[in-house]
PDB file of C-alpha atoms in Angstrom:
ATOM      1  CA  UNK A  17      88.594  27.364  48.375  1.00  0.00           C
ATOM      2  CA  UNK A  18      90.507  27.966  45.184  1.00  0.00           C
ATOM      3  CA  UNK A  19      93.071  29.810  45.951  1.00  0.00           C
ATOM      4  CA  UNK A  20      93.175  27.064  48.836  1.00  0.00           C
ATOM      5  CA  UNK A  21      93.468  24.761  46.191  1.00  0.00           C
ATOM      6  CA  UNK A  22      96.236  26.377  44.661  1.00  0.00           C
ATOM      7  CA  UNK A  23      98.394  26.696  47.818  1.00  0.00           C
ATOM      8  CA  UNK A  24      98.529  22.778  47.944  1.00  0.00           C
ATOM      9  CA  UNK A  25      99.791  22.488  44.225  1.00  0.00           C
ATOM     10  CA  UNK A  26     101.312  18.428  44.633  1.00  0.00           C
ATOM     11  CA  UNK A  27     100.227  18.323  48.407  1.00  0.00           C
ATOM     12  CA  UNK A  28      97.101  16.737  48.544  1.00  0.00           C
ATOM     13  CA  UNK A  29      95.676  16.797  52.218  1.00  0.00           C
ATOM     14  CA  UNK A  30      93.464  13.798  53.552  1.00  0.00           C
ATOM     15  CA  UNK A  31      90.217  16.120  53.339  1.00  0.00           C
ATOM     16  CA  UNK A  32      91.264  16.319  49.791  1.00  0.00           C
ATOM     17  CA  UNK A  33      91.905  12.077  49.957  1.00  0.00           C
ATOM     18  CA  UNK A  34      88.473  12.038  51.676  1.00  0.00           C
ATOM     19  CA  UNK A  35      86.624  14.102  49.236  1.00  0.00           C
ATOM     20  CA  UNK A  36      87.721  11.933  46.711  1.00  0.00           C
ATOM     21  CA  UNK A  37      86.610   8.845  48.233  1.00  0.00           C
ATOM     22  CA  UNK A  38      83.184   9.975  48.726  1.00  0.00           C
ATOM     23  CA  UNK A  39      83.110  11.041  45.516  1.00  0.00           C
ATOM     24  CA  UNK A  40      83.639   7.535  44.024  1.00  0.00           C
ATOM     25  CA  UNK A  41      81.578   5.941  46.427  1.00  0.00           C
ATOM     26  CA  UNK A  42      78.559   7.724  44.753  1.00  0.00           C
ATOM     27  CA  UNK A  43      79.349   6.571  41.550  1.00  0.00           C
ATOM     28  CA  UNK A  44      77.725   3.042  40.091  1.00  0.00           C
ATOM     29  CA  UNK A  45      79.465   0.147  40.664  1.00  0.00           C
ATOM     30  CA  UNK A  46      79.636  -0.616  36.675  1.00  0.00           C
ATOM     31  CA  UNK A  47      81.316   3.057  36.650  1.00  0.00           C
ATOM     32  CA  UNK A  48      84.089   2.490  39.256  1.00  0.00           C
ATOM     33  CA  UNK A  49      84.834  -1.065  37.499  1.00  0.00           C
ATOM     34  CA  UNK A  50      85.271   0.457  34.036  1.00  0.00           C
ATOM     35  CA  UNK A  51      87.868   3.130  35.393  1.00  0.00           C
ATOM     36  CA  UNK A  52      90.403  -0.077  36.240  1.00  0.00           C
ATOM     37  CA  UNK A  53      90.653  -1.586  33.267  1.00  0.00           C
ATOM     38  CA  UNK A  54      91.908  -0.042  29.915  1.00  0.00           C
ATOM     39  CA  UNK A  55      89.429  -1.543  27.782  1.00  0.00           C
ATOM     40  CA  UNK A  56      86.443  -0.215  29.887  1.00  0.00           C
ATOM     41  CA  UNK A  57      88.620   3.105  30.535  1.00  0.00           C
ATOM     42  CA  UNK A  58      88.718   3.756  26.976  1.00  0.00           C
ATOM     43  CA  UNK A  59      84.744   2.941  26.954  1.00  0.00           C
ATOM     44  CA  UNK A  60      84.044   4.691  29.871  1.00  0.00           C
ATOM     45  CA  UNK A  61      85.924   7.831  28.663  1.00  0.00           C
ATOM     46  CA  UNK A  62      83.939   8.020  25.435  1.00  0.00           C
ATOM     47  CA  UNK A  63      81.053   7.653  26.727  1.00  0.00           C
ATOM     48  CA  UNK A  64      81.402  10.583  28.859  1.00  0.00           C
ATOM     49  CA  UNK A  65      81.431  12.373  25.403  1.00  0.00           C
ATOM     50  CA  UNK A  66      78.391  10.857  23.819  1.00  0.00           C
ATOM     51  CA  UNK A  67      76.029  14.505  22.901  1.00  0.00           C
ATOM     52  CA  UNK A  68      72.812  15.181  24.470  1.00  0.00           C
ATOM     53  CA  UNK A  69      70.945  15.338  21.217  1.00  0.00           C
ATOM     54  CA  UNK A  70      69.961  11.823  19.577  1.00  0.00           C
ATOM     55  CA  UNK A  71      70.675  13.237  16.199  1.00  0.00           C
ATOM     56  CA  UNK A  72      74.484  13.681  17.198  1.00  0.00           C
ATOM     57  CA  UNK A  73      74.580  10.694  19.296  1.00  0.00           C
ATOM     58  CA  UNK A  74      73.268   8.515  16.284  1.00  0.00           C
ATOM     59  CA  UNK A  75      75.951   9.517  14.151  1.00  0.00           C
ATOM     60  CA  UNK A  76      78.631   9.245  17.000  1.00  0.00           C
ATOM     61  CA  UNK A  77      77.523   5.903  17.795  1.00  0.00           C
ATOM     62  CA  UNK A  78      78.454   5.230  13.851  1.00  0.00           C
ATOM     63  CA  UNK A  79      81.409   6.277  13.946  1.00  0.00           C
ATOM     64  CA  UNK A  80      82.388   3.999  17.059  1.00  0.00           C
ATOM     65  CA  UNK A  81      80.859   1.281  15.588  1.00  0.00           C
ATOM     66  CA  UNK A  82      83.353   1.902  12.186  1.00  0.00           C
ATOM     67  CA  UNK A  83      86.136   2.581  14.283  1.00  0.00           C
ATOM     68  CA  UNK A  84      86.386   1.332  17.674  1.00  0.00           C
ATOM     69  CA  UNK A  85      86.930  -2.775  18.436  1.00  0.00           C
ATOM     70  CA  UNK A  86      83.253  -4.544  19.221  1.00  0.00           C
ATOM     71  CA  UNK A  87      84.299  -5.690  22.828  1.00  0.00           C
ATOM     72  CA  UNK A  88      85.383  -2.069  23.862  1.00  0.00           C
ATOM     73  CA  UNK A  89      82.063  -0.739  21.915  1.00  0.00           C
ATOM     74  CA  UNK A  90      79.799  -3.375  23.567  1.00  0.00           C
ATOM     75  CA  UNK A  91      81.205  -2.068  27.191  1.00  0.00           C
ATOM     76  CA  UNK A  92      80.180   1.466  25.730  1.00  0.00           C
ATOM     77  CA  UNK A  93      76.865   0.676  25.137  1.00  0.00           C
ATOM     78  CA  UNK A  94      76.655  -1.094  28.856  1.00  0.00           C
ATOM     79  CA  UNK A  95      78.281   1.830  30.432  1.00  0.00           C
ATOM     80  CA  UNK A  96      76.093   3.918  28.631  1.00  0.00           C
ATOM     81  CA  UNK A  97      72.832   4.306  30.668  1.00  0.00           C
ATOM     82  CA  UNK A  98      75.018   4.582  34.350  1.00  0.00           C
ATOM     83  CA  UNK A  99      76.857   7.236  32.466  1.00  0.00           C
ATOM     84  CA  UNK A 100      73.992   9.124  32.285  1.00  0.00           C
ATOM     85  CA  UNK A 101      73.762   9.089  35.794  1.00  0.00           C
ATOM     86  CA  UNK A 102      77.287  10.621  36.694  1.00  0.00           C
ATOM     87  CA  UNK A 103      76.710  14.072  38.717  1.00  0.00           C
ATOM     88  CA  UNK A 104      78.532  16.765  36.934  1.00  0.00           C
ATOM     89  CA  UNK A 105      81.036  17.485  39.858  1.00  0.00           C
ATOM     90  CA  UNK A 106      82.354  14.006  39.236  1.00  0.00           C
ATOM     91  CA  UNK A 107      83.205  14.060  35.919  1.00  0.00           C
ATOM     92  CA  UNK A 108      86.655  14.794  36.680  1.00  0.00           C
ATOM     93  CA  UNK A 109      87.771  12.585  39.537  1.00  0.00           C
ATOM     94  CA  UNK A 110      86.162   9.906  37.182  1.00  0.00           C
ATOM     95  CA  UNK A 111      88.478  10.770  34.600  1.00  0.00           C
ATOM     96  CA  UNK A 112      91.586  10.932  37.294  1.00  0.00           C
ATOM     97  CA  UNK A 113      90.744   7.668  38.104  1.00  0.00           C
ATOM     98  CA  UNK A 114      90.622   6.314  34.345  1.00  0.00           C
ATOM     99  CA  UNK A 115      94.106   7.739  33.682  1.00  0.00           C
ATOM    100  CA  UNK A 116      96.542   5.052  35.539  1.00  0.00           C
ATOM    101  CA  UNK A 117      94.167   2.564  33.308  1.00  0.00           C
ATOM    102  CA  UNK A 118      94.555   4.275  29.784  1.00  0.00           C
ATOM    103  CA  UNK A 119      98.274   4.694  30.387  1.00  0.00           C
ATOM    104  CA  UNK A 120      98.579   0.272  30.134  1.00  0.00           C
ATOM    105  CA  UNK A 121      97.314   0.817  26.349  1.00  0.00           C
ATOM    106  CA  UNK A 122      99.771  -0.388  23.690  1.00  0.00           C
ATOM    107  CA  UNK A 123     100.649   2.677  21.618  1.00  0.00           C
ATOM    108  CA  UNK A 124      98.755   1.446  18.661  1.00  0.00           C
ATOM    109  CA  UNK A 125      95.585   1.094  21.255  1.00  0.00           C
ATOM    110  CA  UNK A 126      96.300   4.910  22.541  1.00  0.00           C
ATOM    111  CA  UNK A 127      96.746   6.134  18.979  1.00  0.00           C
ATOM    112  CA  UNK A 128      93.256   5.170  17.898  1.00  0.00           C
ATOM    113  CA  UNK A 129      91.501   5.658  21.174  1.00  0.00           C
ATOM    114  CA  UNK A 130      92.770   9.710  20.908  1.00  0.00           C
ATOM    115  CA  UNK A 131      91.195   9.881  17.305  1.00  0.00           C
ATOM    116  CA  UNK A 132      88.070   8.492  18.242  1.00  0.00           C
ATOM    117  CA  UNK A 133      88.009  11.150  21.481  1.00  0.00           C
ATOM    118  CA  UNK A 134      88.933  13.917  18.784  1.00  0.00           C
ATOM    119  CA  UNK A 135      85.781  12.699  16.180  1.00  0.00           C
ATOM    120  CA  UNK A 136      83.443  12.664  19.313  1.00  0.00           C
ATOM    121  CA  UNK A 137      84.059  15.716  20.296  1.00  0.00           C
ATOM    122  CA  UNK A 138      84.173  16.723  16.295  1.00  0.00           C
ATOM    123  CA  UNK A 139      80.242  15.482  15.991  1.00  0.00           C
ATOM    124  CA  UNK A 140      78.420  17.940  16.604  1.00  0.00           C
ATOM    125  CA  UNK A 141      80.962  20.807  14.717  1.00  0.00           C
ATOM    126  CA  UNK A 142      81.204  22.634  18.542  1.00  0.00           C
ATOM    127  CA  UNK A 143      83.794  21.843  21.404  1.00  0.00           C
ATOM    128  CA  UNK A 144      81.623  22.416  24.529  1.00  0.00           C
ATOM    129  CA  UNK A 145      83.634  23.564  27.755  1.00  0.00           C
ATOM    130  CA  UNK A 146      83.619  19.980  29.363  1.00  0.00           C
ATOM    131  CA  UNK A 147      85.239  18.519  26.048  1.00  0.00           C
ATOM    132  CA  UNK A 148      87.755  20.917  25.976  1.00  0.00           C
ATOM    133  CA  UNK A 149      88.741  20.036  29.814  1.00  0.00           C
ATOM    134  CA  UNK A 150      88.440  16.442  28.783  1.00  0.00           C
ATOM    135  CA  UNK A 151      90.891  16.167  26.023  1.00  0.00           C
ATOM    136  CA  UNK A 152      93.274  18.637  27.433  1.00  0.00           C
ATOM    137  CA  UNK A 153      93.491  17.026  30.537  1.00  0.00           C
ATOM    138  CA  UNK A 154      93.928  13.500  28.869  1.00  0.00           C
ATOM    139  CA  UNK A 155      96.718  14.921  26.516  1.00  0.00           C
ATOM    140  CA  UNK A 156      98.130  16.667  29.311  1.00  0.00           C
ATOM    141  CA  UNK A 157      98.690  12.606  31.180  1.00  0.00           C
ATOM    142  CA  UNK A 158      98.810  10.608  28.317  1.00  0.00           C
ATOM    143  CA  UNK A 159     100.975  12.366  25.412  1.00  0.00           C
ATOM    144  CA  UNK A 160     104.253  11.976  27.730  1.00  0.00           C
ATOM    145  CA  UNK A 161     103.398   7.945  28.267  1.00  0.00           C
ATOM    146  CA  UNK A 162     103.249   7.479  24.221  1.00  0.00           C
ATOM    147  CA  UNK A 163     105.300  10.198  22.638  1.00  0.00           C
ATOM    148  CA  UNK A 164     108.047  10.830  24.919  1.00  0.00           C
ATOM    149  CA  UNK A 165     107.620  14.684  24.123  1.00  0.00           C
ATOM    150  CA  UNK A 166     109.720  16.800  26.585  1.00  0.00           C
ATOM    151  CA  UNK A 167     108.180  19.258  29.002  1.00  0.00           C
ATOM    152  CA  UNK A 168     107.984  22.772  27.822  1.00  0.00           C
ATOM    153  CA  UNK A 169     111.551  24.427  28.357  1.00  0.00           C
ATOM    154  CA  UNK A 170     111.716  27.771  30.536  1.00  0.00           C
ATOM    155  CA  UNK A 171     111.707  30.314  27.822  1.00  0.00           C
ATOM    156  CA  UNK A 172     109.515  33.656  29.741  1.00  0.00           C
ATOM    157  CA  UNK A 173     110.362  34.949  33.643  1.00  0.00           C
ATOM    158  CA  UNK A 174     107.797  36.911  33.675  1.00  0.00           C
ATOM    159  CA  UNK A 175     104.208  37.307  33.331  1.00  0.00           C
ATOM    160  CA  UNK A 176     104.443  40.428  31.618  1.00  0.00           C
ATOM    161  CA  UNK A 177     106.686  38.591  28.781  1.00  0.00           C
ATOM    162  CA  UNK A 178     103.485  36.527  27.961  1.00  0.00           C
ATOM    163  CA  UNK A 179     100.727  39.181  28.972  1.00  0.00           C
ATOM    164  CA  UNK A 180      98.497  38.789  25.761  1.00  0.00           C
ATOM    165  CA  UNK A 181      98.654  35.098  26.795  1.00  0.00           C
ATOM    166  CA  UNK A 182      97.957  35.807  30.093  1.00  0.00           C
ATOM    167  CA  UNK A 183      95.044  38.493  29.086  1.00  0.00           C
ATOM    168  CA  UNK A 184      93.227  35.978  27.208  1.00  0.00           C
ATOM    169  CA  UNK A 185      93.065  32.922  29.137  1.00  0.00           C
ATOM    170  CA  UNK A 186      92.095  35.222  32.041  1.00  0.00           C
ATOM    171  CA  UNK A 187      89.466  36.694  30.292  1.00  0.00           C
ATOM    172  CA  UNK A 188      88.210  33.245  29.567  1.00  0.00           C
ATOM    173  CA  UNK A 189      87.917  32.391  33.103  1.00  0.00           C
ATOM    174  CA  UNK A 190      86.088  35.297  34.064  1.00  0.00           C
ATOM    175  CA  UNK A 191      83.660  34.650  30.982  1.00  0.00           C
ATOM    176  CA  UNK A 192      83.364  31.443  31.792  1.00  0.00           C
ATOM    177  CA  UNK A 193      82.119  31.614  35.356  1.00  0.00           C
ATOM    178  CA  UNK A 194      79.937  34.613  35.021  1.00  0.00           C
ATOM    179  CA  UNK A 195      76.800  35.546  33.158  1.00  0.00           C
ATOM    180  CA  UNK A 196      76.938  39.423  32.724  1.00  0.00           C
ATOM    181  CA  UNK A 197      79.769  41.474  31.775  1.00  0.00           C
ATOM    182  CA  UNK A 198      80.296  43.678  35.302  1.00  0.00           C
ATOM    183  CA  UNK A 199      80.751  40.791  37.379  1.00  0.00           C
ATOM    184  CA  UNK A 200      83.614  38.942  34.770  1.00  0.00           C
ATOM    185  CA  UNK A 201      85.275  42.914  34.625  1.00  0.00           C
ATOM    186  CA  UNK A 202      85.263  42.749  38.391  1.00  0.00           C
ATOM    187  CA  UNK A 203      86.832  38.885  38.817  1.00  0.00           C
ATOM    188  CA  UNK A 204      89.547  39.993  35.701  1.00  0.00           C
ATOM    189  CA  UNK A 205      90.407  42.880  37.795  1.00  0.00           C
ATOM    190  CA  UNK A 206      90.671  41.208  41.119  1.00  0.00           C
ATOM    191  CA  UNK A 207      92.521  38.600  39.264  1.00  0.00           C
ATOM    192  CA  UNK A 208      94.604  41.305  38.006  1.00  0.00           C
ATOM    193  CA  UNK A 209      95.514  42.711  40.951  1.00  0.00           C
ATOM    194  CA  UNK A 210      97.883  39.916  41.969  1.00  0.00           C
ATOM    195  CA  UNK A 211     100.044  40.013  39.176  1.00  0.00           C
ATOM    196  CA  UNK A 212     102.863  41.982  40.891  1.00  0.00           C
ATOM    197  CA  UNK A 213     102.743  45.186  38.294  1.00  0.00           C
ATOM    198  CA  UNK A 214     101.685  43.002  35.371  1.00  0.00           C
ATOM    199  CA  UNK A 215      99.838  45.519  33.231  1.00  0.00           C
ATOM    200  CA  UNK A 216      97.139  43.546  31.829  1.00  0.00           C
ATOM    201  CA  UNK A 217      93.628  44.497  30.546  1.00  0.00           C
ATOM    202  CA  UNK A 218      90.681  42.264  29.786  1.00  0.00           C
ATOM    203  CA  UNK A 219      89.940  40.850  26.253  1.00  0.00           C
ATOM    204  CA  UNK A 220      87.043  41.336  24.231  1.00  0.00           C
ATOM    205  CA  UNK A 221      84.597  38.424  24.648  1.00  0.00           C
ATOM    206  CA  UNK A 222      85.051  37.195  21.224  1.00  0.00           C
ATOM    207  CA  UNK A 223      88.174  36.212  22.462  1.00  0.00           C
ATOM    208  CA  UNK A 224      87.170  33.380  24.755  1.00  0.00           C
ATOM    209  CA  UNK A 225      87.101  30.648  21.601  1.00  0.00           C
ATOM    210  CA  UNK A 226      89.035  27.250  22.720  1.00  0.00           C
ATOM    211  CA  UNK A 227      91.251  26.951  19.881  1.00  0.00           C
ATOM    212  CA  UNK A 228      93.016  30.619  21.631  1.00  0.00           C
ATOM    213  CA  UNK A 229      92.769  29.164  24.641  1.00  0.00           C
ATOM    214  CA  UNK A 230      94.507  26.301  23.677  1.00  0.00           C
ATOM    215  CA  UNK A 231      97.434  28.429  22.184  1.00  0.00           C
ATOM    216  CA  UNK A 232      97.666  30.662  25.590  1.00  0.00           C
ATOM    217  CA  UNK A 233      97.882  27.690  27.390  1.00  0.00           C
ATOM    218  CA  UNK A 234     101.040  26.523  25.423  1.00  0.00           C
ATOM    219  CA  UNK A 235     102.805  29.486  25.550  1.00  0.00           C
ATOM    220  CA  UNK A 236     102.229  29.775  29.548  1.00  0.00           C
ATOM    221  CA  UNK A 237     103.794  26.024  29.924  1.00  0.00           C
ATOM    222  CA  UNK A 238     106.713  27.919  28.998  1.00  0.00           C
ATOM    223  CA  UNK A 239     106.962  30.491  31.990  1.00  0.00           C
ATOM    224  CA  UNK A 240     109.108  29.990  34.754  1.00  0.00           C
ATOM    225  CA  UNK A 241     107.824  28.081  37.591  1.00  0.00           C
ATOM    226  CA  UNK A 242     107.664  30.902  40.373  1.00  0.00           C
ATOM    227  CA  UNK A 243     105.510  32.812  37.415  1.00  0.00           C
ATOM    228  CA  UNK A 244     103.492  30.344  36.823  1.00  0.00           C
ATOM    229  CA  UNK A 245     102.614  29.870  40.327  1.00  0.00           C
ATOM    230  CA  UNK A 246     101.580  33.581  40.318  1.00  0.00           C
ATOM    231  CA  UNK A 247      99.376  33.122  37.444  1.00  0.00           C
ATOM    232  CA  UNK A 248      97.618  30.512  38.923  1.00  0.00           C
ATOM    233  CA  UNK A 249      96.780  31.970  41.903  1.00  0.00           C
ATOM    234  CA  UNK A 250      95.443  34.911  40.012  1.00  0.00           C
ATOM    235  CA  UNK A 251      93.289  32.322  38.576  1.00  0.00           C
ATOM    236  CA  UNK A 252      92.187  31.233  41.705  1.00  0.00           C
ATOM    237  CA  UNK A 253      91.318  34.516  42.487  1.00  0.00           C
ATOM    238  CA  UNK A 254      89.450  35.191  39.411  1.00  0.00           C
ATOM    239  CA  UNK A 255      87.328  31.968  39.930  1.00  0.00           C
ATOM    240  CA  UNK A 256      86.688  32.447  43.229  1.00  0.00           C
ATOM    241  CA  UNK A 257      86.122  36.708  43.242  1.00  0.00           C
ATOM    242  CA  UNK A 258      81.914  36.032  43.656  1.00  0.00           C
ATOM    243  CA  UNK A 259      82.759  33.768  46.612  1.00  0.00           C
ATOM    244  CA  UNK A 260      81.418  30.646  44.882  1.00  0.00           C
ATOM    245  CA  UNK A 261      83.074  28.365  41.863  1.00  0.00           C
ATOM    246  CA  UNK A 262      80.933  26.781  39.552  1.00  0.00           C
ATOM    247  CA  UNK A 263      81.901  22.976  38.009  1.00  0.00           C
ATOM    248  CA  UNK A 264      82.375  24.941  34.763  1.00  0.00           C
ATOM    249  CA  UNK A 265      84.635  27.151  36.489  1.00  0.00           C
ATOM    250  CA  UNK A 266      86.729  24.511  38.711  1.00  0.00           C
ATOM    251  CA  UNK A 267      87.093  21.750  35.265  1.00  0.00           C
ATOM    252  CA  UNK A 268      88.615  24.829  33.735  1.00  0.00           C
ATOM    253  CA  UNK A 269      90.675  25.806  36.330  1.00  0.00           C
ATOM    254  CA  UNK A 270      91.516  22.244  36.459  1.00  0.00           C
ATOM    255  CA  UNK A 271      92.883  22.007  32.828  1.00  0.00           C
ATOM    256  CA  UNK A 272      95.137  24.857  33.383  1.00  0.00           C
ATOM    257  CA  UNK A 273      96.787  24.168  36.047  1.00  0.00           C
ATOM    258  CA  UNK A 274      97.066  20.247  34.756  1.00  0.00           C
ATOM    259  CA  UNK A 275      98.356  22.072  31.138  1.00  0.00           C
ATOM    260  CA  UNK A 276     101.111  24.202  32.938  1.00  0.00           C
ATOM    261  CA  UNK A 277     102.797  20.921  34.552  1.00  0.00           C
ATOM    262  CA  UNK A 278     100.961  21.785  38.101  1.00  0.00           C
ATOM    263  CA  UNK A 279      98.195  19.750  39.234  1.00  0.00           C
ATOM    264  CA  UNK A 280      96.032  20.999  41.897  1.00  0.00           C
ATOM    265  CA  UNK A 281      94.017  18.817  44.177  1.00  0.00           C
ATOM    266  CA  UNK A 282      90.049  18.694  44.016  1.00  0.00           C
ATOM    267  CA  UNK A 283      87.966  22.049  45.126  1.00  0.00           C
ATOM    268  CA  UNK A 284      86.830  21.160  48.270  1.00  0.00           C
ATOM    269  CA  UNK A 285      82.802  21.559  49.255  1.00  0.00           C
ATOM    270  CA  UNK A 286      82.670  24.755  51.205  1.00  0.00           C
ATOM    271  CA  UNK A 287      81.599  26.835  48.126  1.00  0.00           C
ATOM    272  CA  UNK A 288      78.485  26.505  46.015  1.00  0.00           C
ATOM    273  CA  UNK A 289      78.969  24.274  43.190  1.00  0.00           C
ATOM    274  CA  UNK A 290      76.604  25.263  40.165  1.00  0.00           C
TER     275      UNK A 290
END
């Protein structure tokens, strides 16, 4: 299903239109509302990033009641509870559907609303997985609305040009969707294998930290877009090499393709989700 997924880069099918659907039908009513409207998009969004533990949620909720306007904190604190309710697998499509919204805020409105996302996330001095996906994926939309940055110019035609980039956020994928080293060796090398002669080896665990992630990522934008295509269908591969892909694994598969300028349509059910 991933590498499915990755064939139909900008050509959503209806099962992909359908999945969606049935995705959002599931979710509250106060939920869907919230996604429509940029003041309850905003809301809606950082409430998504409220932390488990009430220590780190006390303080959070501080800081958003310092820095975030009372209306758009009061629909926080009603969104709050259905929030809670949200099925993992939908975090995404919930935050697809919040984009159109947040892109209607006035610059000044998007300027604050990405600080408050970056102290959330800040609170509890970690950047989970799902946080990471969150803000990249938000940048990723948003940034080119405000900023009018450029996309990344074509600077590398091949992988092997970028393969300690390429090495790295590999690596991460295979970490991230498997719990003991053998298996992640055997999805890197899988993944490996369809690099066309890219000589590439796996990195050290203690290389999978977000920050060097983050970097990879920005140096891949760069690649040409036949290479990239390449590259993310070695992802696929790596995701999908125990014949199942996790939520953890499909949001991060998610924020790459989104952060190298080629969104992919939903994974489809037909794979354990875990």
């Amino acid at each position: 299903p991933a590498t499915d997924a990755i064939s139909q880069i900008g050509q959503p099918g209806d099962e992909h239109l359908r999945y969606v659907q049935q995705v959002v039908q599931q979710l509250p009513d106060p939920i869907r509302s919230a996604a429509h409207e940029p003041y309850s998009a905003r809301a809606l969004v950082c409430a998504l990033l409220l932390d488990p533990s009430q220590k780190v949620r006390r303080a959070q909720h501080q800081k958003l009641e310092e820095e975030m306007d009372l209306d758009t904190y009061r629909q926080l604190r009603r969104l709050e509870p259905f929030v809670g309710t949200v099925a993992d697998h939908a975090r995404i499509p919930l935050i697809d559907m919040a984009i159109p919204a947040l892109r209607e805020l006035s610059p000044a409105q998007y300027g604050q609303f990405k600080q408050i996302v970056v102290e959330l996330i800040r609170a509890d001095d970690k950047i989970d997985l799902f946080e990471w996906v969150l803000r990249r994926i938000i940048l990723q939309h948003l940034e080119p609305v405000f900023t009018r940055v450029k996309p990344p110019a074509v600077r590398y035609r091949s992988l092997q040009a970028v393969r300690q980039q390429g090495e790295r956020l590999l690596s991460a994928l295979a970490y991230a969707g498997h719990a003991d080293r053998q298996s992640a060796e055997q999805a890197f090398a899988s993944a490996a294998a369809c690099l066309d002669g890219a000589v590439i080896a796996m990195a050290p665990v203690e290389e999978f930290q977000l920050d060097k992630v983050d970097q990879a990522l920005d140096t891949l934008a760069k690649l040409a877009p036949f290479a990239k295509r390449q590259f993310l269908g070695a992802c696929a591969v790596c995701v999908s090499a125990d014949k199942q892909v996790t939520v953890r694994e499909g949001e991060l598969l998610r924020a790459v393709a989104d952060s190298l300028g080629c969104p992919m349509p939903p994974l489809l059910p037909g794979q354990p989700l875990t």
